[in-house]
C-alpha positions as a printed NumPy array, in Angstrom:
array([[139.364, 104.365,  63.017],
       [142.854, 103.159,  62.121],
       [146.167, 102.971,  63.819],
       [147.173, 106.234,  62.093],
       [144.137, 108.064,  63.577],
       [145.31 , 110.671,  66.143],
       [148.939, 109.794,  65.505],
       [150.853, 112.864,  66.757],
       [154.476, 111.999,  66.25 ],
       [156.503, 109.095,  64.862],
       [160.263, 109.11 ,  65.279],
       [161.868, 106.355,  63.122],
       [165.214, 106.916,  64.869],
       [167.045, 105.308,  61.965],
       [169.418, 108.173,  61.397],
       [173.199, 107.622,  61.672],
       [173.573, 110.665,  63.868],
       [172.054, 114.091,  64.644],
       [168.493, 115.093,  65.558],
       [165.594, 112.676,  65.376],
       [163.071, 114.035,  62.875],
       [159.348, 113.568,  63.404],
       [157.864, 111.87 ,  60.339],
       [154.253, 112.623,  61.263],
       [154.352, 116.064,  62.914],
       [156.846, 118.821,  63.679],
       [158.195, 117.537,  67.001],
       [161.808, 116.993,  65.944],
       [163.971, 115.783,  68.853],
       [167.242, 117.525,  69.603],
       [170.4  , 115.424,  69.786],
       [172.314, 116.057,  73.023],
       [175.984, 115.006,  73.203],
       [176.128, 113.294,  69.834],
       [173.831, 110.253,  69.925],
       [175.135, 107.649,  67.485],
       [173.541, 104.585,  65.962],
       [173.829, 100.773,  65.657],
       [171.914,  97.824,  64.194],
       [168.182,  98.243,  64.61 ],
       [165.159,  95.908,  64.68 ],
       [162.217,  97.503,  62.829],
       [164.635,  99.525,  60.708],
       [168.201,  98.575,  59.746],
       [169.457, 101.282,  62.124],
       [168.449, 102.487,  65.633],
       [169.826, 105.257,  67.843],
       [172.47 , 104.206,  70.308],
       [172.435, 106.198,  73.5  ],
       [175.618, 105.922,  75.546],
       [175.067, 106.609,  79.2  ],
       [178.741, 107.279,  79.931],
       [178.665, 110.089,  77.372],
       [175.41 , 111.623,  78.707],
       [173.635, 111.139,  75.38 ],
       [169.871, 111.773,  75.086],
       [167.163, 113.465,  73.021],
       [164.957, 116.375,  74.138],
       [162.2  , 118.672,  73.031],
       [160.582, 121.807,  74.591],
       [157.023, 121.416,  75.902],
       [154.174, 122.24 ,  73.577],
       [150.488, 121.326,  73.388],
       [151.192, 117.957,  71.828],
       [152.912, 116.895,  75.071],
       [150.169, 118.214,  77.41 ],
       [148.628, 114.88 ,  78.208],
       [146.676, 115.965,  81.279],
       [143.194, 115.639,  79.848],
       [143.441, 113.59 ,  76.627],
       [143.779, 109.885,  76.039],
       [147.258, 109.042,  74.841],
       [149.592, 106.141,  73.925],
       [153.381, 106.01 ,  73.832],
       [155.337, 103.336,  71.909],
       [158.992, 102.564,  72.59 ],
       [161.242,  99.95 ,  71.022],
       [164.287,  99.427,  73.306],
       [167.414,  97.28 ,  73.493],
       [169.434,  97.862,  76.727],
       [173.196,  97.422,  76.633],
       [173.655,  97.446,  80.438],
       [171.877,  98.143,  83.701],
       [174.364, 100.378,  85.653],
       [171.645, 102.013,  87.718],
       [168.222, 103.705,  87.395],
       [167.614, 104.543,  83.759],
       [165.104, 107.129,  82.491],
       [163.696, 106.32 ,  79.038],
       [160.974, 109.024,  78.932],
       [160.655, 111.783,  81.483],
       [158.603, 114.914,  81.831],
       [159.684, 116.133,  85.265],
       [162.293, 118.459,  86.886],
       [162.817, 116.203,  89.885],
       [163.744, 112.609,  90.554],
       [160.65 , 111.681,  92.599],
       [158.105, 109.695,  90.607],
       [155.294, 111.862,  92.054],
       [156.781, 114.902,  90.283],
       [156.429, 113.406,  86.819],
       [153.575, 114.188,  84.441],
       [154.604, 110.868,  82.888],
       [157.73 , 108.763,  83.031],
       [159.138, 105.424,  81.856],
       [162.121, 104.159,  83.842],
       [163.96 , 101.325,  85.601],
       [164.938, 101.641,  89.281],
       [168.368, 100.862,  90.669],
       [170.174,  98.063,  88.862],
       [166.79 ,  96.309,  88.342],
       [165.489,  95.309,  84.949],
       [161.804,  96.04 ,  85.54 ],
       [160.54 ,  98.834,  83.361],
       [157.845, 100.948,  85.065],
       [155.405, 103.652,  83.864],
       [154.631, 106.428,  86.31 ],
       [152.359, 109.456,  86.562],
       [152.153, 111.934,  89.455],
       [150.444, 115.102,  90.605],
       [153.337, 116.54 ,  92.659],
       [152.302, 114.671,  95.789],
       [150.903, 111.336,  94.793],
       [152.088, 108.775,  92.255],
       [150.776, 105.693,  90.486],
       [152.689, 103.119,  88.392],
       [152.412, 100.047,  86.239],
       [155.278,  97.617,  85.9  ],
       [155.316,  97.343,  82.116],
       [157.715,  94.38 ,  81.685],
       [161.225,  93.02 ,  82.258],
       [164.063,  94.231,  80.04 ],
       [167.109,  92.054,  79.118],
       [170.563,  93.076,  77.98 ],
       [170.949,  92.728,  74.219],
       [167.277,  91.955,  73.582],
       [164.735,  94.128,  71.726],
       [161.352,  94.729,  73.343],
       [158.233,  96.769,  72.724],
       [156.761,  98.915,  75.536],
       [153.38 , 100.544,  74.983],
       [151.776, 102.605,  77.665],
       [149.359, 105.492,  78.182],
       [146.06 , 106.745,  79.592],
       [142.434, 106.174,  78.63 ],
       [140.413, 109.237,  79.563],
       [137.14 , 107.401,  79.049],
       [137.834, 104.683,  81.613],
       [140.189, 106.996,  83.606],
       [142.876, 104.314,  83.616],
       [146.623, 104.027,  83.003],
       [147.422, 101.084,  80.75 ],
       [150.529,  99.224,  79.564],
       [151.527,  96.344,  77.294],
       [154.883,  94.554,  76.865],
       [155.823,  92.746,  73.7  ],
       [152.255,  92.692,  72.394],
       [150.686,  91.398,  75.631],
       [147.077,  92.238,  76.545],
       [146.699,  95.519,  78.374],
       [147.041,  95.762,  82.105],
       [145.371,  98.761,  83.762],
       [145.478, 100.822,  86.963],
       [143.088, 103.542,  88.122],
       [144.875, 106.53 ,  89.789],
       [143.175, 108.287,  92.691],
       [144.291, 111.75 ,  91.58 ],
       [143.987, 114.073,  88.595],
       [146.762, 114.358,  85.991],
       [148.696, 117.59 ,  85.599],
       [150.708, 119.422,  82.928],
       [153.982, 121.23 ,  83.525],
       [155.514, 123.483,  80.942],
       [158.899, 121.768,  80.995],
       [161.244, 119.945,  78.668],
       [160.525, 116.317,  77.643],
       [163.568, 114.048,  77.65 ],
       [164.185, 110.791,  75.945],
       [166.899, 108.852,  77.718],
       [167.708, 111.105,  80.647],
       [166.612, 112.927,  83.809],
       [167.203, 116.664,  83.467],
       [168.091, 119.446,  84.512],
       [171.332, 117.706,  85.529],
       [172.148, 114.604,  83.489],
       [171.644, 111.56 ,  85.718],
       [170.305, 108.091,  85.302],
       [170.632, 108.033,  81.522],
       [169.465, 105.131,  79.373],
       [172.258, 102.917,  78.015],
       [171.15 , 101.169,  74.877],
       [169.376, 101.338,  71.538],
       [166.111, 103.176,  71.018],
       [163.683, 103.369,  68.143],
       [161.217, 103.668,  66.669],
       [159.158, 105.779,  69.137],
       [155.663, 107.14 ,  68.65 ],
       [152.917, 109.144,  70.349],
       [149.17 , 109.03 ,  69.761],
       [146.387, 111.217,  71.264],
       [144.202, 108.13 ,  71.746],
       [144.38 , 104.827,  73.659],
       [145.332, 101.932,  71.375],
       [143.354,  98.699,  71.498],
       [144.733,  95.247,  72.159],
       [144.442,  94.269,  68.499],
       [146.199,  97.381,  67.341],
       [149.032,  96.777,  69.822],
       [149.471,  93.205,  68.657],
       [149.568,  94.444,  65.096],
       [152.261,  96.958,  65.995],
       [154.35 ,  94.243,  67.766],
       [154.164,  92.058,  64.621],
       [155.795,  88.994,  66.228],
       [158.708,  91.106,  67.453],
       [159.485,  92.814,  64.136],
       [157.588,  96.039,  64.693],
       [156.032,  98.35 ,  62.096],
       [157.564, 101.128,  60.085],
       [156.038, 104.563,  59.767],
       [154.941, 103.731,  56.208],
       [153.074, 100.636,  57.468],
       [151.413, 102.593,  60.321],
       [150.063, 105.382,  58.058],
       [148.867, 102.821,  55.466],
       [147.223, 100.549,  58.054],
       [143.721,  99.225,  57.422],
       [141.432,  97.178,  59.693],
       [142.071,  94.143,  57.424],
       [145.707,  94.251,  58.561],
       [144.564,  93.294,  62.089],
       [142.645,  90.297,  60.784],
       [145.691,  89.192,  58.805],
       [147.898,  89.73 ,  61.854],
       [145.527,  87.58 ,  63.929],
       [145.811,  84.816,  61.388],
       [149.602,  85.104,  61.228],
       [150.015,  85.018,  65.017],
       [147.854,  81.98 ,  65.415],
       [149.523,  80.216,  62.484],
       [152.889,  80.919,  64.148],
       [151.687,  79.514,  67.48 ],
       [150.229,  76.377,  65.912],
       [152.791,  75.621,  63.176],
       [155.851,  77.416,  64.574],
       [156.636,  79.233,  61.345]])
């Protein structure tokens, strides 16, 4: 298996404006309220979501986003511009309560902790993925392993942390939003986003470290051309960087 195995969608988010096309599948994201762009990290450009202008991306539910039984992994590169209040980065829910979300990535209040939630309508479970910082790029990877029945998360290439929920996952036939809580726009994300990706499998620690790539990330072309030897080379590069500092 390779990193490209079971890759469902990859949004480069390097467009100047407009919709965010899916390079791997057909899940193009709709631009709401004219999302612009600014200097990126993995690519020269990333999408710049302005909270004050209620900017976000969205897509109608389909089978690719029914993650109630399959293993899955989400990848988000983010660079916050401010922390004015709770911010929703990924949300599949009609309500604000975390227990209502099939899956959600958000901060709470004016805090900088980024948390991943799942719920069944009554219960909820979460993992605190990592701590965001204004003006700094970070990589959040999170998902669910159906074999071990565990949620998992990694921040900036760290080893996976896991949690075992005490309830079954569910699927609601509702819109998926990137950067907002809908139906009414509240708690939008204020900052840069991209690239973003979804797999129908759980990524390994070595694959995640390869994707992090010492903070530079990986392009879509690199992901689809990945080979297991790339992980070995990445392991060498990481250890060389830690020992020699270059």
